[in-house]
XYZ file of C-alpha atoms in Angstrom:
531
model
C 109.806 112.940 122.153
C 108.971 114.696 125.314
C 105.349 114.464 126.266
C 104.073 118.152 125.870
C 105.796 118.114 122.192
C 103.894 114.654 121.186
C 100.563 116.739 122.341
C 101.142 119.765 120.540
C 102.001 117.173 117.530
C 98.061 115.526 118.496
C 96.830 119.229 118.659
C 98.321 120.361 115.220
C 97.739 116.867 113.357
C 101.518 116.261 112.876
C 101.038 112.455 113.863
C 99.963 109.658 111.169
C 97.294 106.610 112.016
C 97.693 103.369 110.437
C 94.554 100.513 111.078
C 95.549 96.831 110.388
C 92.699 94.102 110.080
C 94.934 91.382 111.197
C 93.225 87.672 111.910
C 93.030 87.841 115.071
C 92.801 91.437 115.620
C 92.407 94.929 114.227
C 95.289 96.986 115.523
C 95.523 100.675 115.274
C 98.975 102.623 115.944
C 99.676 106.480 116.078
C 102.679 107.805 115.605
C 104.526 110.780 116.163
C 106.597 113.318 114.153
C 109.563 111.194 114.864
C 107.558 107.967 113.437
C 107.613 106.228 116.957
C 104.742 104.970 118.518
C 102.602 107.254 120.461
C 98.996 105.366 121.171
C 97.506 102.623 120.428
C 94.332 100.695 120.465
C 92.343 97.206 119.578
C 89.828 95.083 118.739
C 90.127 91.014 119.656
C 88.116 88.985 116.723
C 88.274 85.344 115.456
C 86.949 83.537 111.217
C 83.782 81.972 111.621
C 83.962 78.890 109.886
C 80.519 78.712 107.946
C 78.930 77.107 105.618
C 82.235 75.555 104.872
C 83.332 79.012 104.245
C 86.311 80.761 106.233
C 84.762 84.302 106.818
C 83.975 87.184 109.042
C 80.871 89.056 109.280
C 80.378 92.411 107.690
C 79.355 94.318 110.584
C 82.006 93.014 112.268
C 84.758 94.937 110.270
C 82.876 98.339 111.558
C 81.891 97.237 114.893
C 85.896 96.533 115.433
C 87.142 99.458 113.548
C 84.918 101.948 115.719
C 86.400 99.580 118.731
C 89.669 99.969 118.109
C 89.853 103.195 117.323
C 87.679 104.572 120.279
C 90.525 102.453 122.392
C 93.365 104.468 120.757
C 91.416 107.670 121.268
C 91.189 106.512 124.992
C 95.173 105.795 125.103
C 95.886 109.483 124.177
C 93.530 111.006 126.040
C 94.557 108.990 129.371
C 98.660 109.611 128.011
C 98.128 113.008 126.654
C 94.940 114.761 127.835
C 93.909 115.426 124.932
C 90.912 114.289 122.535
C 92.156 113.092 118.998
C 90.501 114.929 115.671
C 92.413 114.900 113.154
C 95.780 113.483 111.515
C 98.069 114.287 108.843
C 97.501 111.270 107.206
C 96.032 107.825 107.470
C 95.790 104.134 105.988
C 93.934 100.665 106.126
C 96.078 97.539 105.979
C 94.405 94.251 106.122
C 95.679 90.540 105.631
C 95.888 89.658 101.774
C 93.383 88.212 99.269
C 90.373 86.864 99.706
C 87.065 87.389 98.016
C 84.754 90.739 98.258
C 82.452 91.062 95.281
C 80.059 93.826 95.257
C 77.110 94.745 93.022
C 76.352 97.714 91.479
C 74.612 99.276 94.501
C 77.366 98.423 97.246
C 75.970 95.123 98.255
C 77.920 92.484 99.233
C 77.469 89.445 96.816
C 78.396 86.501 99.093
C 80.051 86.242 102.478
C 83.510 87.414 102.943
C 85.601 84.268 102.127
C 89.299 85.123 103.476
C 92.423 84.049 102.674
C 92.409 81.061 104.697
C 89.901 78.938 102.257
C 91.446 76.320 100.168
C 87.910 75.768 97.511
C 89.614 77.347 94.429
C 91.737 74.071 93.925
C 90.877 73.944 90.182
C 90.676 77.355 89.494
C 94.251 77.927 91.019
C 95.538 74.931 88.753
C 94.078 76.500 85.272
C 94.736 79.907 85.755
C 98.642 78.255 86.743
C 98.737 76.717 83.550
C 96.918 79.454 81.444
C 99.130 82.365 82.872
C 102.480 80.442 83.243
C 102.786 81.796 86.730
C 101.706 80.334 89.943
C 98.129 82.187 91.059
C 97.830 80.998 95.012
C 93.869 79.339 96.113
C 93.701 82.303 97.811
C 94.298 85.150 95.478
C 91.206 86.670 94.407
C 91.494 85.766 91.000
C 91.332 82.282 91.708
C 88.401 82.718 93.804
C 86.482 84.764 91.333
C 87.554 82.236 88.252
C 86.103 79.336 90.771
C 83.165 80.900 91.360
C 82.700 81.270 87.457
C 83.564 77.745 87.183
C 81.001 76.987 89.873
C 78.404 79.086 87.646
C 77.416 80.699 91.043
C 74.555 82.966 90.985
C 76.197 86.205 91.607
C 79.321 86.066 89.428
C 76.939 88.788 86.419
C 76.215 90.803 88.729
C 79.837 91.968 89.726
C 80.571 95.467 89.347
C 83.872 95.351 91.370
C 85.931 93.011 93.556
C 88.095 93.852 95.992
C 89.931 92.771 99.510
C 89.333 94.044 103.079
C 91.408 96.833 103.155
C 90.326 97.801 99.876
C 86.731 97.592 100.925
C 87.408 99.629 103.684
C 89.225 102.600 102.271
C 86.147 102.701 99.142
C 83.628 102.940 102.204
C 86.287 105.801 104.054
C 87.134 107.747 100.810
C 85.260 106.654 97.816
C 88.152 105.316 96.013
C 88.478 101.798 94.436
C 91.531 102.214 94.989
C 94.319 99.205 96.077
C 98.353 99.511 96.840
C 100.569 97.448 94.477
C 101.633 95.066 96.715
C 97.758 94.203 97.740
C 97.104 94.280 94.108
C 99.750 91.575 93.345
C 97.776 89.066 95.435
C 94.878 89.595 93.574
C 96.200 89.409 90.109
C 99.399 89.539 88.783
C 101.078 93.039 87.787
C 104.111 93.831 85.866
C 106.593 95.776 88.241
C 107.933 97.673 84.760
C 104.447 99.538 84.536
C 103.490 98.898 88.186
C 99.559 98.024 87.659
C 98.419 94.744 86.233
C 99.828 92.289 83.820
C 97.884 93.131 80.391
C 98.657 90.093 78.429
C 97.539 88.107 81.480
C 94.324 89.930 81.657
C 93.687 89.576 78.237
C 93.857 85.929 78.692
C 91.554 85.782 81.886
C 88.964 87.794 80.099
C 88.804 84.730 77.237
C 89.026 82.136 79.158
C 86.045 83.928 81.760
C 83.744 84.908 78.548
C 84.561 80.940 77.551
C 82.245 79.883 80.859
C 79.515 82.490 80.848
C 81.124 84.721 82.576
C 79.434 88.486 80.650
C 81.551 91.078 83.205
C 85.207 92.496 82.224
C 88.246 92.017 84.311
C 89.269 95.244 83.290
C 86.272 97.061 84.892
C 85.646 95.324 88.252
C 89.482 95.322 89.847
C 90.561 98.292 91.845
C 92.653 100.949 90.240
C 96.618 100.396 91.559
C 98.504 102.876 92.762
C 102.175 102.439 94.715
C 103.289 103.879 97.940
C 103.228 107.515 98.249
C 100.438 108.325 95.300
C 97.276 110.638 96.867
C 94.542 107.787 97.471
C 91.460 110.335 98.292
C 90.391 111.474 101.537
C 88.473 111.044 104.248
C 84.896 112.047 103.303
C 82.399 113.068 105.838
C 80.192 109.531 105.706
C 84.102 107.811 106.326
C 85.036 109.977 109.414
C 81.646 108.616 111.000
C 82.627 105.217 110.020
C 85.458 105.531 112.155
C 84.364 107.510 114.806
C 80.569 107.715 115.279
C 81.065 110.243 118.303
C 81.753 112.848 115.425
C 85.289 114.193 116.911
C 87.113 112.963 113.443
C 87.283 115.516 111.214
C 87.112 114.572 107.320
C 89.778 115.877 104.717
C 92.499 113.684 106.259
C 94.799 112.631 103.455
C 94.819 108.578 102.777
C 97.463 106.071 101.744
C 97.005 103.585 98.836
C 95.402 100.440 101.202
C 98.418 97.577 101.402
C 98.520 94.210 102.397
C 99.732 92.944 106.028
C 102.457 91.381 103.759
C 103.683 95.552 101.827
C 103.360 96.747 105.475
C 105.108 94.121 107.135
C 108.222 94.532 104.506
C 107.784 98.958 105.534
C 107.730 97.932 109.102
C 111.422 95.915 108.791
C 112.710 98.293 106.251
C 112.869 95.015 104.155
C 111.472 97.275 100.587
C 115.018 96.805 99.007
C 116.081 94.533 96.903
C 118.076 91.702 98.709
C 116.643 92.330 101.908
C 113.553 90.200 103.309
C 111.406 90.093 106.488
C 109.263 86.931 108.096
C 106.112 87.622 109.331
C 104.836 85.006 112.077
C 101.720 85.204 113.533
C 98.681 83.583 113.012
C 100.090 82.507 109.380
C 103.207 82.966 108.672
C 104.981 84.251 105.410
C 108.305 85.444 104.372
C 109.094 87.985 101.588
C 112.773 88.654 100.029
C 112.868 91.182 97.173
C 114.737 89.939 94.140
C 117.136 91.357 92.103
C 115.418 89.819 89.200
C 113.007 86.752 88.834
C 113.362 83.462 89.596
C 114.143 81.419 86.752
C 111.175 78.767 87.133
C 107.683 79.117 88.541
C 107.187 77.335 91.950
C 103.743 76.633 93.389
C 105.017 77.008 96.459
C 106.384 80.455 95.927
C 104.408 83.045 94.865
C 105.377 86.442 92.995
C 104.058 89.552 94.291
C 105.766 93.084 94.920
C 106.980 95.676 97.203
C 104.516 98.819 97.849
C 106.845 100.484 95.622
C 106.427 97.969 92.448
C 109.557 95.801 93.423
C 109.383 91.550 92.474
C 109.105 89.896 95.669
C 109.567 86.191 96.093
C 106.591 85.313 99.109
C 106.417 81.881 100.818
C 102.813 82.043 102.630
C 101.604 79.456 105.330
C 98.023 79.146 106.538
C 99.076 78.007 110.034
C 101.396 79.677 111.979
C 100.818 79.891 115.890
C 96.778 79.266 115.794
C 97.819 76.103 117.926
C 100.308 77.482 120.125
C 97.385 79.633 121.072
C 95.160 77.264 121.298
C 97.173 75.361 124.030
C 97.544 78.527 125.823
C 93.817 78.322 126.272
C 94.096 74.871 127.580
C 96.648 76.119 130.290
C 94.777 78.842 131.138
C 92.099 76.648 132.210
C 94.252 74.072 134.019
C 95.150 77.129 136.062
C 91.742 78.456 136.542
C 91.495 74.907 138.039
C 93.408 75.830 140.536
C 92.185 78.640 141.216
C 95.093 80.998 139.200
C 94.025 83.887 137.296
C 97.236 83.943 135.079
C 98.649 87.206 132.911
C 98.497 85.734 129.708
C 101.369 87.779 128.349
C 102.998 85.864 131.325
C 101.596 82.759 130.261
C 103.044 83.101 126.707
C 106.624 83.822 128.057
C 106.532 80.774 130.314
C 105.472 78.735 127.230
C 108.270 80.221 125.147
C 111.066 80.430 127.733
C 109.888 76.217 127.894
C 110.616 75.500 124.465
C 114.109 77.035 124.587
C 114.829 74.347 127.503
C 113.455 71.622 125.181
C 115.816 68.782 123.765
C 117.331 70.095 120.518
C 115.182 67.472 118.164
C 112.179 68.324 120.461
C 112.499 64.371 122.132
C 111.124 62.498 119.060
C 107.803 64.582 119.103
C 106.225 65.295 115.883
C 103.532 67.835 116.045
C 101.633 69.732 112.548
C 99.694 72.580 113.791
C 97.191 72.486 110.223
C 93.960 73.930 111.705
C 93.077 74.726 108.071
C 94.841 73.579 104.680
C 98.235 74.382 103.957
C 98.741 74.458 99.932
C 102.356 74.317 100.392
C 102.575 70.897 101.525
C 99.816 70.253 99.582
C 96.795 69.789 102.008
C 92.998 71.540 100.943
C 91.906 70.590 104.649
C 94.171 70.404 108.002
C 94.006 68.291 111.443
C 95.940 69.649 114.549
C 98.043 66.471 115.864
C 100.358 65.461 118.134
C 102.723 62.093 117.014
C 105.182 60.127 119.297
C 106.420 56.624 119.844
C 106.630 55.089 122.888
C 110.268 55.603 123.580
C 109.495 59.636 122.676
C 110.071 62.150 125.289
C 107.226 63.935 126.438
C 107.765 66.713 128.542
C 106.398 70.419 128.485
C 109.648 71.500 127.521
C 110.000 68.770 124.030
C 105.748 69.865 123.749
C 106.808 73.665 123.318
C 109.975 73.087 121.410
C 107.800 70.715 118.663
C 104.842 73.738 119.227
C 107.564 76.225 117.684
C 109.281 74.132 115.381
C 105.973 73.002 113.789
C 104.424 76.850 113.709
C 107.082 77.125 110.918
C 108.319 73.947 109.569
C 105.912 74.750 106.031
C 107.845 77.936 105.854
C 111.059 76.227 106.221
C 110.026 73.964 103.117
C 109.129 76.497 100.745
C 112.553 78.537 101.834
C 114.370 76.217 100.937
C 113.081 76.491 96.976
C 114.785 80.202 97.108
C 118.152 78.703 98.480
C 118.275 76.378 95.866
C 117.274 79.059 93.273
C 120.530 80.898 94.762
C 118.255 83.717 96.007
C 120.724 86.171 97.831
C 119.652 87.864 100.891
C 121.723 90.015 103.513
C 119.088 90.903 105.761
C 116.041 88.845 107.042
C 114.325 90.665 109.756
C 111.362 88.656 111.556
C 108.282 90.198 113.366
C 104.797 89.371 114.664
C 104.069 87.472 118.005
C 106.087 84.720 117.310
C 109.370 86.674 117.693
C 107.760 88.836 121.481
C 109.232 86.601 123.614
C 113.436 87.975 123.162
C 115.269 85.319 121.241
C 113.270 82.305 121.293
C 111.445 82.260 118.217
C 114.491 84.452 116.289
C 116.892 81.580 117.483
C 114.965 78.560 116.285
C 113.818 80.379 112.510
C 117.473 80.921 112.127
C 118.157 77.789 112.952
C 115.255 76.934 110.336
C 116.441 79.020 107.890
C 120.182 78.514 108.329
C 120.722 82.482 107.979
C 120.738 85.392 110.831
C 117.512 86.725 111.910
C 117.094 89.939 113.089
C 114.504 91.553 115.166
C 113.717 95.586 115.914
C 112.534 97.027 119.068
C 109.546 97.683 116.871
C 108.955 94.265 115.840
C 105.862 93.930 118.282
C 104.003 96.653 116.305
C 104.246 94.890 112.914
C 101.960 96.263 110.153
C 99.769 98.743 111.941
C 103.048 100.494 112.479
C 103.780 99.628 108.895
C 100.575 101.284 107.478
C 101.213 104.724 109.756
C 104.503 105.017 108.181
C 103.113 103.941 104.348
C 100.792 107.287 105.576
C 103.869 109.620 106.662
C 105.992 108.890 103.449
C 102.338 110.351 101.733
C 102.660 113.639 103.208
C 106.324 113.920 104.488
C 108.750 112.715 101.398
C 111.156 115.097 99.213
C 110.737 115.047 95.594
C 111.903 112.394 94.086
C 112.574 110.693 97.525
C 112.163 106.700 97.695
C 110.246 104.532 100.355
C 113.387 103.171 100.565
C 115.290 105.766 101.105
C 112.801 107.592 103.352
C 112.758 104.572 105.725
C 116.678 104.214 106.005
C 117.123 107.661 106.572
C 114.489 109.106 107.956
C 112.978 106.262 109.660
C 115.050 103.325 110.805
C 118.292 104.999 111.148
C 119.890 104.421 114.744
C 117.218 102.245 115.068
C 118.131 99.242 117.900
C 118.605 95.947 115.848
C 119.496 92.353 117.760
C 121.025 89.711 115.358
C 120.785 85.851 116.030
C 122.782 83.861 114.040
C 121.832 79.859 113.924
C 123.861 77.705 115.871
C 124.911 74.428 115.065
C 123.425 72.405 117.690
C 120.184 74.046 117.124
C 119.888 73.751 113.528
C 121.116 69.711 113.863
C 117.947 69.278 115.831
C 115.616 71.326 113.607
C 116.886 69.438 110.761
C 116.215 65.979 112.809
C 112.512 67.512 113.456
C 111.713 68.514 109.813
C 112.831 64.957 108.349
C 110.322 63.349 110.374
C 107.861 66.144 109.856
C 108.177 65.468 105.830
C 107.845 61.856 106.331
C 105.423 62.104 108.491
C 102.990 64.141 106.352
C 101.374 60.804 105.147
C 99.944 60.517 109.093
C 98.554 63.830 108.703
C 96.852 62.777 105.039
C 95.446 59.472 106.864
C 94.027 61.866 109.505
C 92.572 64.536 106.912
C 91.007 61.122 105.102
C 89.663 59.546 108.233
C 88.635 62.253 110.625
């Protein structure tokens, strides 16, 4: 769009906002009429380990809202000279499960614990067993059924439970309110009446009232809705939340709240069935929607949907590049050293471009990047590590190569369950920072994943984008019109799309890498045990 048409689209609220809590940062992204990206705007912050507790404070998740949206406000005023007050529609998106309970007065009953804690180990394995389906440690169920277990002091005094993003939009709009696909990581649903599984509740409820437990499951989860249903509006108190200078005007129109997992599959127009999309950032998960479900239940693999209700099989890793970015920290300081203030977007590149110069196998380096636990290999507790014999290669080039390879080796293992399962997929689209640098991550997970990877021009946007165009299919669809349909046509088509296909040498030598690394998991056990 030329620029005075994207400002009379600002003036006249024709543009949509999507807000994504990611884990490292909140991202906001405006878009226009055509559902490209107009302004933007952010909000760095980092879990607190506390307590032994993964969390982030509550003022925090206003402090960096206001932040990043006073930054986008900034970006269009600076692009577009023009001060941003309304929109034609909005939405939260926030990274999956975790643990928000809240009294009856609003209060927070304990610390946010996020998805990253693995301390519902026995909760997880009963509710498994009970439900006949595989409920993740950090699903909220499985954190509210531990905390039962635990006979901690606040599980009575529930009056509702609820993730980030739902959280968020109840403070914005006064809805407790969640999208299906969000919903799906906190309990399971049935995608043939699209809200939660009844039999399964049932069956909580007895086994909860069985340890003391005197609430109903019924009464404190948030009411589902799927992708295009009327999720309130922005009330007067939520416009302020957002914008304390007072500019936002209230009445905006709001999206069901979805997962970074529902917006990541709207961002890669991966929402129908045999199509799937990777998400790699600070974890990393994949999603492919089935045709129908899996014959067995995998505790590797869980079952949640599309925003729209659709099964979707979803391999989820705690660590993903946490220790890639970690090492760019130590680089950056080696060249502070010496006296270079480097970009680090240049910094990144350099690190990435290194790895595709690496031996194939990576020189014999072994490397796990488990900053936290990883359930899918099996670990409640993780130790970043480095592993080489003597004879090993060590150079920069083999240390980025093993850094990539390891930032998605776990995801790799759980795939692998859905190829044997004959899952079919004919697209697989990746996105997240893994996949900025061109090529280098795409070529090495298709190596991984022994299937074509493709990657958008959008890809660097990844759910904030997502959420803003979860908000336009709101206001803009037909009746009767599909998400899917609306992204395909109205959306993604003439879109640019670059396709990698895995090439032999490469996948040889990610094959050689992830033998050792499954071997090798017994070192990273010994370190968990004795460090």
């Amino acid at each position: 769009m030329e620029q005075a048409a994207i400002k009379a689209a600002i003036e006249s609220g024709q543009t949509y906002l999507g807000i994504e809590f990611g884990s490292t940062r909140i991202k906001g992204v405006l878009i226009g009429p055509d559902h490209a990206p107009i302004a933007s705007g952010d909000f760095g912050w980092e879990n607190r380990y506390e307590n032994g507790i993964w969390t982030y404070h509550q003022d925090e998740i206003w402090t960096g809202l206001q932040t990043c949206y006073a930054a986008l406000v900034k970006d269009v005023q600076e692009k577009y000279g023009v001060t941003l007050t309304t929109v034609g529609a909005l939405g939260i998106s926030a990274m999956m499960h975790g643990y928000l309970p809240f009294d009856k007065k609003g209060t927070l009953l304990t610390p946010f614990r996020t998805w990253r804690n693995t301390i519902t180990g026995q909760a997880s394995a009963e509710l498994s067993r009970l439900l006949n389906f595989n409920i993740p440690q950090r699903w909220s169920i499985a954190h509210l059924y531990q905390a039962i277990l635990n006979r901690e002091s606040h599980i009575n005094d529930i009056d509702f439970l609820t993730t980030l993003e739902g959280y968020v939009h109840w403070q914005l709009t006064g809805e407790k309110v969640i999208g299906i696909g969000e919903a799906s990581g906190m309990f399971p649903v049935d995608s043939n009446i699209n809200d939660y599984n009844q039999s399964m509740l049932d069956k909580f409820q007895l086994i909860a009232a069985a340890h003391g437990w005197q609430g109903y499951i019924w009464d404190v989860l948030p009411k589902v809705l799927v992708a295009g249903e009327p999720a309130g509006v922005l009330t007067e108190a939520g416009a302020l939340l957002i914008d304390p200078t007072g500019h936002l005007k209230p009445g905006i129109p709001v999206a069901p709240p979805e997962g970074d997992a529902g917006t990541g599959m709207t961002a890669t127009n991966s929402v129908a069935v045999r199509t799937g999309n990777v998400s790699a950032g600070t974890s990393t998960f994949s999603m492919v929607v089935l045709e129908q479900l899996m014959n067995h239940v995998y505790e590797e693999i869980d079952m949640v949907t599309t925003p729209t209700g659709k099964p979707v099989a979803m391999v989820h890793c705690n660590n993903c590049t946490n220790e890639i970015n970690a090492w760019a920290s130590v680089f950056q300081g080696l060249l502070a050293a010496l006296g270079v203030q480097p970009d680090m977007n240049q910094l990144y590149t350099a690190m990435f471009h290194a790895a595709a110069e690496g031996e194939k196998d990576c020189g014999g380096l072994l490397l796990y990047n488990y900053l936290s636990g990883e359930p899918v290999t099996g670990f409640a507790e993780g130790r970043p590590m480095l592993v080489r014999k003597p004879e090993d290669r060590l150079t920069f080039q083999n240390f980025m190569r093993a850094q990539l390879y390891s930032a998605i080796a776990t995801l790799k293992l759980g795939n692998d369950i859905l190829a044997k399962e004959n899952v079919k997929i004919d697209k697989l689209f990746g996105h997240g920072g893994y996949f900025k640098t061109p090529e280098v991550g795409q070529s090495i997970l298709a190596a991984a994943l022994n299937c074509p990877i493709s990657v958008m021009e959008t890809a660097g946007e990844g759910g904030a984008w997502g959420m803003a165009l979860l908000a336009s299919y709101l206001v803009e669809k037909a009746e009767g019109e599909t998400l899917e349909a609306y992204l395909e046509n109205r959306v993604f088509a003439g879109q640019k799309v670059i396709t990698l296909a895995p090439k032999d040498e490469e996948r040889a030598g990610f094959e050689a890498f992830i033998a050792k690394y499954s071997a090798g998991l017994a070192i990273e056990r010994a370190a968990v045990e004795a460090i």
